[in-house]
Amino acid sequence: MNNLSASKLEVGPVPLYHQLEQDLKARIASGEYAAGSMLPTEEQIGQAYGVSRITVRRALETLDVQGLIRRRRGVGSFVASPSSPVHAVHLTGSLDAFLLTASELEPIFVSLDQRLAPEDVLAEFGLEPGGKLLRLEVVSRTREGPTAHSEFFFTPALIGKFAAEDIVGSEPIVRIVERKLGVRLGRASQTITPDKATGRTADFLGIVEGTPVLYAQRNYYTTTGELVEIARQRYHPERYRYEVELKAGLHSV
């Protein structure tokens, strides 16, 4: 394993985990960490950069989602091979345009409570395992019927400020969050993967348990880089599709 020599990260508008992610990404791209090699442990990385293990975990999870590393529970993190079976395509678009299309889905309230959150969600928010977050569950509909089964986890700052009565019409949930917290969205990251409907999702969408569905996770960040919402949604296979239009640039051949 390579010895990790790193400078301390700077506290500022750019989140520490994002700074760490970018630095590790540059080290991988330069070949300092070769394909298949094992990265230093979370503890070693944290000590080298002067950050908490939670910050390290968030940075590594982002690199994992991007397909740059592979994490093995109980073993460690490894630089992904170029021949990795997981191929990721990264596209950039307008958040406002996306939310405009999302407003075509009408959210039907299911539940809202403060409950124990999954460890990976807590890590995204920089919280220790075993913590509770405000969780919202809705089913989104179009004229054709139920289209998506969704759960939303919110920043602890929203506890006590969000109620079921706030869900009115087809306004995107994250727009409500913006108003309640008095913040503006700066960006969102989305990962789409295949999944199978569990019993609960199958019941809400009116499909057979085990039916293949499209699973999307979206993380919403403010203009200052603060994570405020994680949306996890499973879509009806016959009522939702994801389309991307690709246009040639001026220098394309």
XYZ file of N, CA, C and O in Angstrom, residues 46-232:
748
model
N -8.297 9.710 6.851
C -8.762 10.763 7.748
C -7.620 11.453 8.472
O -7.592 12.683 8.601
N -6.654 10.661 8.938
C -5.506 11.235 9.645
C -4.649 12.067 8.701
O -4.157 13.145 9.067
N -4.463 11.591 7.472
C -3.619 12.299 6.510
C -4.216 13.640 6.103
O -3.487 14.628 5.917
N -5.528 13.684 5.949
C -6.188 14.904 5.490
C -6.765 15.740 6.631
O -7.254 16.844 6.402
N -6.757 15.198 7.833
C -7.290 15.947 8.969
C -8.795 16.061 8.975
O -9.345 17.115 9.337
N -9.486 14.984 8.554
C -10.956 14.996 8.520
C -11.495 13.757 9.238
O -10.758 12.808 9.525
N -12.791 13.764 9.498
C -13.422 12.656 10.199
C -13.624 11.463 9.267
O -13.600 11.597 8.042
N -13.875 10.297 9.870
C -14.135 9.104 9.066
C -15.437 9.242 8.297
O -15.594 8.657 7.228
N -16.374 9.996 8.826
C -17.637 10.211 8.115
C -17.377 10.976 6.817
O -17.931 10.651 5.764
N -16.509 11.990 6.887
C -16.154 12.743 5.687
C -15.465 11.829 4.678
O -15.758 11.872 3.476
N -14.562 10.988 5.172
C -13.866 10.047 4.292
C -14.864 9.101 3.642
O -14.812 8.824 2.437
N -15.809 8.605 4.437
C -16.783 7.635 3.927
C -17.632 8.248 2.823
O -17.928 7.607 1.811
N -18.027 9.506 2.996
C -18.845 10.167 1.972
C -18.063 10.322 0.673
O -18.597 10.112 -0.424
N -16.781 10.670 0.786
C -15.958 10.828 -0.414
C -15.785 9.494 -1.134
O -15.905 9.408 -2.358
N -15.542 8.423 -0.373
C -15.351 7.102 -0.972
C -16.641 6.597 -1.609
O -16.612 5.955 -2.664
N -17.776 6.877 -0.971
C -19.050 6.441 -1.535
C -19.307 7.127 -2.875
O -19.840 6.507 -3.802
N -18.941 8.395 -2.976
C -19.109 9.105 -4.241
C -18.227 8.503 -5.322
O -18.668 8.290 -6.465
N -16.986 8.192 -4.975
C -16.081 7.562 -5.942
C -16.588 6.184 -6.354
O -16.420 5.769 -7.508
N -17.222 5.495 -5.417
C -17.794 4.179 -5.712
C -18.936 4.314 -6.712
O -19.026 3.571 -7.694
N -19.828 5.291 -6.475
C -20.947 5.532 -7.388
C -20.437 5.896 -8.781
O -21.009 5.490 -9.801
N -19.337 6.628 -8.850
C -18.775 7.046 -10.127
C -18.029 5.911 -10.828
O -17.596 6.059 -11.966
N -17.891 4.778 -10.151
C -17.245 3.630 -10.758
C -15.729 3.665 -10.715
O -15.067 2.874 -11.388
N -15.160 4.580 -9.909
C -13.707 4.704 -9.840
C -13.092 3.745 -8.836
O -11.904 3.397 -8.952
N -13.844 3.357 -7.826
C -13.345 2.401 -6.842
C -14.426 1.367 -6.578
O -15.591 1.558 -6.945
N -14.025 0.274 -5.945
C -14.965 -0.758 -5.518
C -14.730 -0.998 -4.031
O -13.593 -1.249 -3.610
N -15.783 -0.916 -3.239
C -15.664 -1.085 -1.796
C -16.109 -2.490 -1.405
O -17.168 -2.950 -1.828
N -15.302 -3.153 -0.606
C -15.612 -4.500 -0.136
C -15.766 -4.453 1.371
O -14.806 -4.162 2.091
N -16.975 -4.741 1.825
C -17.260 -4.651 3.257
C -16.308 -5.547 4.046
O -16.149 -6.729 3.756
N -15.693 -4.972 5.058
C -14.798 -5.725 5.904
C -13.411 -5.925 5.323
O -12.541 -6.519 5.977
N -13.174 -5.456 4.100
C -11.870 -5.636 3.451
C -11.217 -4.285 3.167
O -10.118 -3.999 3.620
N -11.896 -3.441 2.407
C -11.350 -2.136 2.077
C -11.832 -1.644 0.734
O -12.749 -2.205 0.130
N -11.207 -0.588 0.234
C -11.571 0.014 -1.052
C -10.455 -0.201 -2.055
O -9.271 -0.023 -1.735
N -10.828 -0.551 -3.291
C -9.863 -0.856 -4.343
C -10.151 -0.014 -5.572
O -11.319 0.255 -5.894
N -9.097 0.393 -6.251
C -9.263 1.153 -7.497
C -9.858 0.219 -8.542
O -9.362 -0.894 -8.753
N -10.920 0.677 -9.188
C -11.614 -0.159 -10.163
C -10.760 -0.370 -11.401
O -10.013 0.510 -11.826
N -10.897 -1.539 -11.984
C -10.198 -1.854 -13.223
C -10.924 -1.223 -14.396
O -12.161 -1.124 -14.393
N -10.196 -0.789 -15.429
C -10.857 -0.240 -16.619
C -11.827 -1.224 -17.251
O -12.753 -0.842 -17.943
N -11.601 -2.519 -16.998
C -12.479 -3.544 -17.564
C -13.610 -3.914 -16.620
O -14.234 -4.943 -16.776
N -13.847 -3.049 -15.613
C -14.910 -3.318 -14.653
C -16.235 -3.504 -15.365
O -16.547 -2.790 -16.326
N -17.073 -4.479 -14.943
C -18.350 -4.710 -15.612
C -19.346 -3.571 -15.435
O -20.344 -3.502 -16.126
N -19.088 -2.663 -14.481
C -19.993 -1.536 -14.273
C -19.504 -0.354 -15.094
O -18.404 0.151 -14.873
N -20.294 0.051 -16.062
C -19.930 1.181 -16.920
C -20.834 2.356 -16.577
O -22.050 2.251 -16.632
N -20.231 3.454 -16.183
C -21.008 4.626 -15.781
C -20.900 5.714 -16.835
O -19.823 5.987 -17.363
N -22.034 6.331 -17.150
C -22.084 7.461 -18.081
C -22.479 8.694 -17.281
O -23.488 8.691 -16.580
N -21.683 9.753 -17.365
C -21.939 10.952 -16.582
C -22.419 12.069 -17.498
O -21.732 12.453 -18.446
N -23.603 12.578 -17.224
C -24.196 13.640 -18.026
C -24.531 14.824 -17.129
O -24.808 14.664 -15.939
N -24.513 16.001 -17.697
C -24.841 17.210 -16.954
C -25.999 17.913 -17.631
O -26.022 18.055 -18.852
N -26.966 18.339 -16.829
C -28.134 19.009 -17.386
C -28.654 20.075 -16.439
O -28.042 20.385 -15.417
N -29.815 20.612 -16.755
C -30.422 21.681 -15.976
C -31.284 21.107 -14.856
O -32.202 20.326 -15.105
N -30.984 21.509 -13.635
C -31.787 21.067 -12.490
C -33.193 21.637 -12.568
O -34.179 20.944 -12.295
N -33.311 22.897 -12.965
C -34.638 23.516 -13.066
C -35.495 22.798 -14.101
O -36.695 22.587 -13.895
N -34.880 22.411 -15.225
C -35.639 21.710 -16.267
C -36.093 20.347 -15.756
O -37.212 19.912 -16.040
N -35.231 19.680 -15.006
C -35.608 18.380 -14.460
C -36.773 18.516 -13.492
O -37.736 17.740 -13.543
N -36.717 19.499 -12.598
C -37.789 19.674 -11.621
C -39.094 20.083 -12.293
O -40.177 19.804 -11.774
N -38.997 20.728 -13.442
C -40.207 21.088 -14.179
C -40.930 19.830 -14.666
O -42.150 19.729 -14.591
N -40.163 18.848 -15.142
C -40.785 17.593 -15.569
C -41.288 16.801 -14.371
O -42.304 16.112 -14.456
N -40.591 16.909 -13.232
C -41.013 16.197 -12.027
C -42.351 16.719 -11.527
O -43.114 15.984 -10.888
N -42.660 17.981 -11.820
C -43.918 18.565 -11.349
C -45.131 17.972 -12.062
O -46.270 18.240 -11.687
N -44.892 17.162 -13.090
C -46.000 16.508 -13.784
C -46.522 15.307 -12.998
O -47.571 14.756 -13.328
N -45.795 14.894 -11.955
C -46.225 13.785 -11.116
C -46.894 14.327 -9.862
O -46.350 15.203 -9.178
N -48.059 13.811 -9.535
C -48.783 14.261 -8.346
C -48.429 13.363 -7.161
O -48.671 12.155 -7.188
N -47.827 13.935 -6.092
C -47.456 13.112 -4.940
C -48.658 12.838 -4.029
O -49.387 13.752 -3.653
N -48.871 11.571 -3.691
C -49.922 11.172 -2.764
C -49.261 10.781 -1.448
O -48.439 9.865 -1.398
N -49.607 11.476 -0.374
C -48.969 11.265 0.928
C -49.234 9.867 1.476
O -50.358 9.370 1.430
N -48.177 9.234 1.995
C -48.296 7.934 2.649
C -47.940 8.052 4.120
O -48.724 7.690 4.996
N -46.747 8.570 4.418
C -46.339 8.702 5.817
C -45.230 9.737 5.955
O -44.506 10.035 5.005
N -45.126 10.282 7.174
C -44.065 11.221 7.514
C -43.728 11.022 8.977
O -44.585 11.182 9.846
N -42.495 10.628 9.262
C -42.096 10.418 10.650
C -40.587 10.512 10.790
O -39.860 10.574 9.808
N -40.154 10.566 12.024
C -38.730 10.586 12.324
C -38.346 9.160 12.717
O -38.863 8.613 13.679
N -37.434 8.560 11.959
C -37.112 7.162 12.197
C -35.636 6.867 11.953
O -34.912 7.674 11.391
N -35.225 5.684 12.416
C -33.856 5.232 12.208
C -33.592 5.152 10.710
O -34.354 4.537 9.973
N -32.521 5.785 10.261
C -32.216 5.846 8.830
C -31.131 4.843 8.472
O -30.312 4.471 9.312
N -31.108 4.383 7.209
C -30.047 3.479 6.764
C -28.668 4.115 6.971
O -28.517 5.332 6.874
N -27.672 3.277 7.238
C -26.332 3.785 7.533
C -25.755 4.593 6.379
O -25.080 5.605 6.594
N -26.002 4.157 5.143
C -25.435 4.889 4.018
C -26.067 6.271 3.875
O -25.403 7.224 3.468
N -27.351 6.383 4.237
C -28.009 7.689 4.194
C -27.437 8.605 5.283
O -27.139 9.779 5.040
N -27.266 8.066 6.477
C -26.691 8.853 7.565
C -25.284 9.326 7.212
O -24.908 10.468 7.501
N -24.513 8.448 6.578
C -23.153 8.815 6.188
C -23.175 9.958 5.182
O -22.306 10.844 5.221
N -24.143 9.948 4.272
C -24.261 11.031 3.287
C -24.460 12.375 3.987
O -23.929 13.402 3.554
N -25.237 12.354 5.083
C -25.497 13.587 5.832
C -24.403 13.888 6.855
O -24.492 14.870 7.595
N -23.396 13.025 6.919
C -22.312 13.244 7.867
C -22.672 12.868 9.277
O -22.119 13.426 10.234
N -23.607 11.914 9.438
C -24.072 11.498 10.763
C -23.586 10.091 11.077
O -23.349 9.280 10.182
N -23.468 9.798 12.361
C -23.023 8.484 12.796
C -24.145 7.455 12.649
O -25.335 7.807 12.686
N -23.797 6.170 12.494
C -24.813 5.108 12.424
C -25.703 5.114 13.672
O -25.254 5.455 14.759
N -26.968 4.742 13.476
C -27.903 4.687 14.593
C -28.713 5.953 14.780
O -29.528 6.045 15.702
N -28.511 6.928 13.904
C -29.247 8.175 14.038
C -30.604 8.141 13.355
O -30.908 7.249 12.566
N -31.438 9.114 13.680
C -32.765 9.220 13.095
C -32.853 10.447 12.197
O -32.211 11.468 12.450
N -33.644 10.309 11.138
C -33.889 11.414 10.217
C -35.381 11.503 9.922
O -36.121 10.528 10.082
N -35.801 12.664 9.482
C -37.179 12.839 9.032
C -37.327 12.126 7.690
O -36.555 12.379 6.758
N -38.313 11.231 7.603
C -38.522 10.437 6.389
C -39.943 10.621 5.888
O -40.900 10.516 6.650
N -40.054 10.895 4.599
C -41.349 11.047 3.944
C -41.523 9.937 2.921
O -40.587 9.616 2.181
N -42.707 9.361 2.871
C -43.022 8.336 1.877
C -44.228 8.789 1.079
O -45.248 9.193 1.652
N -44.109 8.756 -0.240
C -45.222 9.147 -1.109
C -45.306 8.191 -2.286
O -44.353 7.487 -2.607
N -46.467 8.192 -2.915
C -46.668 7.504 -4.184
C -47.053 8.571 -5.195
O -47.982 9.351 -4.964
N -46.321 8.652 -6.298
C -46.598 9.658 -7.320
C -47.469 9.061 -8.418
O -47.279 7.910 -8.817
N -48.408 9.871 -8.897
C -49.367 9.391 -9.882
C -49.400 10.299 -11.104
O -49.095 11.484 -11.032
N -49.807 9.698 -12.220
C -50.203 10.436 -13.409
C -51.637 9.990 -13.720
O -52.229 9.216 -12.967
N -52.175 10.439 -14.827
C -53.537 10.027 -15.183
C -53.628 8.526 -15.422
O -54.701 7.923 -15.273
N -52.494 7.908 -15.774
C -52.497 6.465 -16.053
C -52.502 5.622 -14.782
O -52.807 4.437 -14.821
N -52.127 6.225 -13.646
C -52.098 5.479 -12.398
C -50.794 5.700 -11.644
O -50.003 6.595 -11.973
N -50.543 4.892 -10.595
C -49.318 5.033 -9.790
C -48.074 4.888 -10.670
O -47.977 3.955 -11.462
N -47.139 5.813 -10.516
C -45.953 5.829 -11.365
C -44.664 5.615 -10.582
O -43.725 5.013 -11.099
N -44.609 6.092 -9.339
C -43.373 5.965 -8.563
C -43.682 5.791 -7.084
O -44.623 6.396 -6.552
N -42.898 4.952 -6.439
C -42.942 4.799 -4.983
C -41.667 5.425 -4.450
O -40.569 5.014 -4.813
N -41.797 6.451 -3.607
C -40.636 7.244 -3.217
C -40.507 7.384 -1.708
O -41.504 7.416 -0.984
N -39.260 7.470 -1.253
C -38.986 7.854 0.126
C -37.935 8.944 0.108
O -37.008 8.923 -0.707
N -38.120 9.917 0.993
C -37.234 11.072 1.063
C -36.660 11.166 2.473
O -37.401 11.060 3.452
N -35.367 11.387 2.559
C -34.718 11.635 3.835
C -34.202 13.070 3.813
O -33.595 13.510 2.829
N -34.437 13.793 4.921
C -34.116 15.216 4.950
C -33.050 15.549 5.985
O -32.878 14.846 6.978
N -32.369 16.666 5.741
C -31.405 17.176 6.688
C -32.057 17.368 8.059
O -33.241 17.748 8.135
N -31.326 17.123 9.150
C -31.912 17.313 10.484
C -32.463 18.715 10.705
O -33.353 18.914 11.541
N -31.971 19.686 9.949
C -32.437 21.067 10.106
C -33.919 21.223 9.759
O -34.544 22.218 10.132
N -34.487 20.229 9.058
C -35.892 20.329 8.649
C -36.851 19.745 9.695
O -38.058 19.941 9.591
N -36.338 19.069 10.687
C -37.196 18.467 11.712
C -37.988 19.563 12.426
O -37.435 20.569 12.878
N -39.296 19.363 12.500
C -40.165 20.345 13.131
C -40.641 21.441 12.196
O -41.469 22.271 12.581
N -40.149 21.450 10.959
C -40.529 22.491 10.006
C -41.346 21.970 8.830
O -41.833 22.759 8.025
N -41.468 20.656 8.708
C -42.131 20.053 7.561
C -43.305 19.216 8.046
O -43.169 18.435 8.993
N -44.457 19.370 7.411
C -45.657 18.624 7.794
C -46.344 18.093 6.548
O -46.119 18.579 5.433
N -47.194 17.094 6.734
C -47.915 16.495 5.611
C -48.745 17.542 4.871
O -48.909 17.465 3.650
N -49.228 18.535 5.596
C -50.067 19.568 4.989
C -49.300 20.441 3.997
O -49.898 21.162 3.190
N -47.973 20.374 4.058
C -47.164 21.172 3.138
C -47.163 20.612 1.722
O -46.802 21.299 0.774
N -47.555 19.350 1.584
C -47.575 18.705 0.276
C -48.880 19.056 -0.424
O -49.942 18.496 -0.132
N -48.807 20.002 -1.323
C -50.000 20.496 -2.003
C -49.764 20.464 -3.513
O -48.728 20.929 -4.005
N -50.728 19.903 -4.243
C -50.613 19.871 -5.694
C -49.441 19.029 -6.150
O -49.092 18.022 -5.545
N -48.792 19.452 -7.224
C -47.712 18.673 -7.821
C -46.346 19.341 -7.630
O -45.404 19.070 -8.372
N -46.241 20.220 -6.635
C -44.961 20.885 -6.380
C -43.912 19.859 -5.963
O -44.140 19.049 -5.058
N -42.724 19.871 -6.589
C -41.664 18.943 -6.189
C -41.331 19.096 -4.711
O -41.275 20.217 -4.189
N -41.101 17.983 -4.024
C -40.838 17.997 -2.601
C -39.658 18.896 -2.266
O -39.683 19.646 -1.280
N -38.613 18.846 -3.072
C -37.419 19.623 -2.738
C -37.669 21.123 -2.814
O -36.975 21.911 -2.149
N -38.651 21.559 -3.602
C -38.997 22.980 -3.622
C -39.598 23.402 -2.288
O -39.399 24.526 -1.817
N -40.360 22.498 -1.678
C -40.918 22.774 -0.348
C -39.776 22.904 0.653
O -39.779 23.775 1.526
N -38.790 22.021 0.527
C -37.630 22.060 1.417
C -36.900 23.387 1.289
O -36.490 23.995 2.289
N -36.743 23.861 0.064
C -36.096 25.163 -0.153
C -36.807 26.259 0.635
O -36.165 27.074 1.313
N -38.121 26.311 0.537
C -38.901 27.345 1.222
C -38.781 27.224 2.730
O -38.590 28.220 3.431
N -38.900 26.007 3.235
C -38.892 25.797 4.680
C -37.555 26.171 5.307
O -37.502 26.666 6.437
N -36.477 25.914 4.588
C -35.149 26.190 5.129
C -34.612 27.556 4.707
O -33.594 28.009 5.226
N -35.284 28.188 3.748
C -34.812 29.478 3.264
C -33.502 29.372 2.524
O -32.620 30.235 2.654
N -33.359 28.312 1.710
C -32.124 28.088 0.952
C -32.449 27.953 -0.527
O -33.613 27.872 -0.913
N -31.400 27.915 -1.343
C -31.571 27.686 -2.779
C -30.754 26.477 -3.190
O -29.643 26.251 -2.705
N -31.313 25.702 -4.103
C -30.588 24.555 -4.615
C -29.464 25.003 -5.532
O -29.626 25.922 -6.324
N -28.334 24.300 -5.403
C -27.222 24.591 -6.288
C -26.983 23.485 -7.295
O -26.638 23.736 -8.445
N -27.203 22.250 -6.862
C -26.984 21.125 -7.761
C -27.647 19.883 -7.189
O -28.083 19.863 -6.029
N -27.717 18.840 -8.021
C -28.219 17.538 -7.594
C -27.428 16.467 -8.326
O -27.001 16.666 -9.468
N -27.202 15.352 -7.665
C -26.558 14.211 -8.312
C -27.560 13.070 -8.356
O -28.317 12.862 -7.412
N -27.578 12.361 -9.462
C -28.555 11.279 -9.638
C -27.864 10.017 -10.141
O -27.028 10.065 -11.030
N -28.231 8.899 -9.548
C -27.754 7.595 -9.987
C -28.965 6.726 -10.294
O -29.888 6.642 -9.479
N -28.970 6.107 -11.479
C -30.079 5.249 -11.895
C -29.561 3.833 -12.092
O -28.583 3.620 -12.804
N -30.215 2.883 -11.445
C -29.817 1.484 -11.539
C -31.053 0.603 -11.642
O -32.154 1.028 -11.282
N -30.900 -0.640 -12.107
C -32.038 -1.567 -12.130
C -32.310 -2.110 -10.725
O -31.415 -2.190 -9.885
N -33.539 -2.481 -10.480
C -33.930 -3.035 -9.186
C -35.147 -3.921 -9.397
O -35.696 -4.002 -10.504
N -35.575 -4.573 -8.332
C -36.799 -5.374 -8.368
C -37.754 -4.875 -7.293
O -37.318 -4.491 -6.203
N -39.017 -4.889 -7.603
C -40.014 -4.369 -6.681
C -40.160 -5.271 -5.469
O -40.380 -6.477 -5.596
N -40.017 -4.683 -4.283
C -40.311 -5.407 -3.053
C -41.822 -5.470 -2.886
O -42.576 -4.867 -3.658
N -42.266 -6.170 -1.863
C -43.706 -6.296 -1.648
C -44.401 -4.958 -1.495
O -45.467 -4.728 -2.063
N -43.786 -4.039 -0.721
C -44.408 -2.741 -0.472
C -44.493 -1.918 -1.756
O -45.542 -1.355 -2.084
N -43.389 -1.857 -2.490
C -43.394 -1.118 -3.755
C -44.374 -1.746 -4.741
O -45.107 -1.037 -5.443
N -44.382 -3.070 -4.805
C -45.286 -3.764 -5.726
C -46.738 -3.434 -5.408
O -47.545 -3.194 -6.323
N -47.085 -3.394 -4.132
C -48.468 -3.073 -3.742
C -48.843 -1.663 -4.171
O -49.937 -1.427 -4.707
N -47.949 -0.717 -3.945
C -48.248 0.677 -4.278
C -48.341 0.897 -5.785
O -49.162 1.694 -6.254
N -47.512 0.207 -6.554
C -47.492 0.413 -7.999
C -48.428 -0.515 -8.748
O -48.614 -0.376 -9.958
N -49.013 -1.481 -8.038
C -49.944 -2.399 -8.690
C -49.256 -3.374 -9.613
O -49.789 -3.703 -10.683
N -48.073 -3.847 -9.221
C -47.333 -4.809 -10.034
C -46.982 -6.024 -9.182
O -47.175 -6.012 -7.959
N -46.475 -7.061 -9.814
C -46.128 -8.287 -9.105
C -44.786 -8.113 -8.402
O -43.850 -7.528 -8.957
N -44.683 -8.604 -7.167
C -43.425 -8.530 -6.438
C -42.307 -9.207 -7.244
O -42.498 -10.281 -7.810
N -41.156 -8.562 -7.298
C -40.038 -9.085 -8.076
C -39.971 -8.537 -9.487
O -39.013 -8.806 -10.215
N -40.972 -7.758 -9.897
C -40.965 -7.158 -11.226
C -39.799 -6.169 -11.349
O -39.562 -5.372 -10.436
N -39.045 -6.197 -12.442
C -37.954 -5.231 -12.619
C -38.481 -3.800 -12.649
O -39.494 -3.517 -13.299
N -37.817 -2.916 -11.939
C -38.195 -1.503 -11.907
C -36.938 -0.659 -12.052
O -35.817 -1.140 -11.892
N -37.143 0.613 -12.365
C -36.050 1.560 -12.452
C -35.899 2.230 -11.093
O -36.863 2.757 -10.541
N -34.674 2.187 -10.536
C -34.415 2.781 -9.231
C -33.529 3.998 -9.404
O -32.502 3.948 -10.074
N -33.926 5.113 -8.809
C -33.137 6.338 -8.902
C -32.909 6.911 -7.516
O -33.832 6.952 -6.694
N -31.682 7.340 -7.264
C -31.390 8.097 -6.047
C -30.879 9.458 -6.453
O -29.956 9.582 -7.267
N -31.475 10.497 -5.868
C -31.051 11.862 -6.134
C -30.681 12.547 -4.824
O -31.462 12.525 -3.868
N -29.522 13.149 -4.807
C -29.071 13.944 -3.670
C -29.119 15.416 -4.067
O -28.548 15.799 -5.092
N -29.788 16.231 -3.261
C -29.934 17.649 -3.556
C -29.065 18.480 -2.607
O -29.104 18.293 -1.389
N -28.308 19.432 -3.198
C -27.397 20.261 -2.426
C -27.728 21.742 -2.621
O -28.169 22.155 -3.698
N -27.476 22.525 -1.593
C -27.685 23.964 -1.689
C -26.541 24.601 -2.455
O -25.559 23.944 -2.812
N -26.643 25.906 -2.701
C -25.587 26.623 -3.406
C -24.286 26.636 -2.613
O -23.217 26.869 -3.175
N -24.364 26.385 -1.298
C -23.157 26.335 -0.468
C -22.643 24.907 -0.301
O -21.703 24.668 0.449
N -23.287 23.952 -0.993
C -22.813 22.572 -0.950
C -23.392 21.711 0.146
O -22.952 20.573 0.343
N -24.404 22.182 0.869
C -24.999 21.408 1.961
C -26.049 20.434 1.418
O -26.951 20.828 0.666
N -25.948 19.184 1.805
C -26.945 18.194 1.413
C -28.223 18.419 2.216
O -28.193 18.464 3.447
N -29.370 18.566 1.529
C -30.629 18.824 2.231
C -31.660 17.716 2.033
O -32.595 17.585 2.835
N -31.507 16.918 0.975
C -32.515 15.877 0.717
C -31.909 14.731 -0.082
O -31.117 14.949 -0.993
N -32.310 13.515 0.286
C -31.999 12.322 -0.499
C -33.325 11.701 -0.908
O -34.146 11.363 -0.046
N -33.539 11.577 -2.193
C -34.767 10.970 -2.716
C -34.440 9.615 -3.312
O -33.532 9.499 -4.139
N -35.177 8.596 -2.885
C -35.013 7.250 -3.428
C -36.348 6.832 -4.034
O -37.352 6.747 -3.323
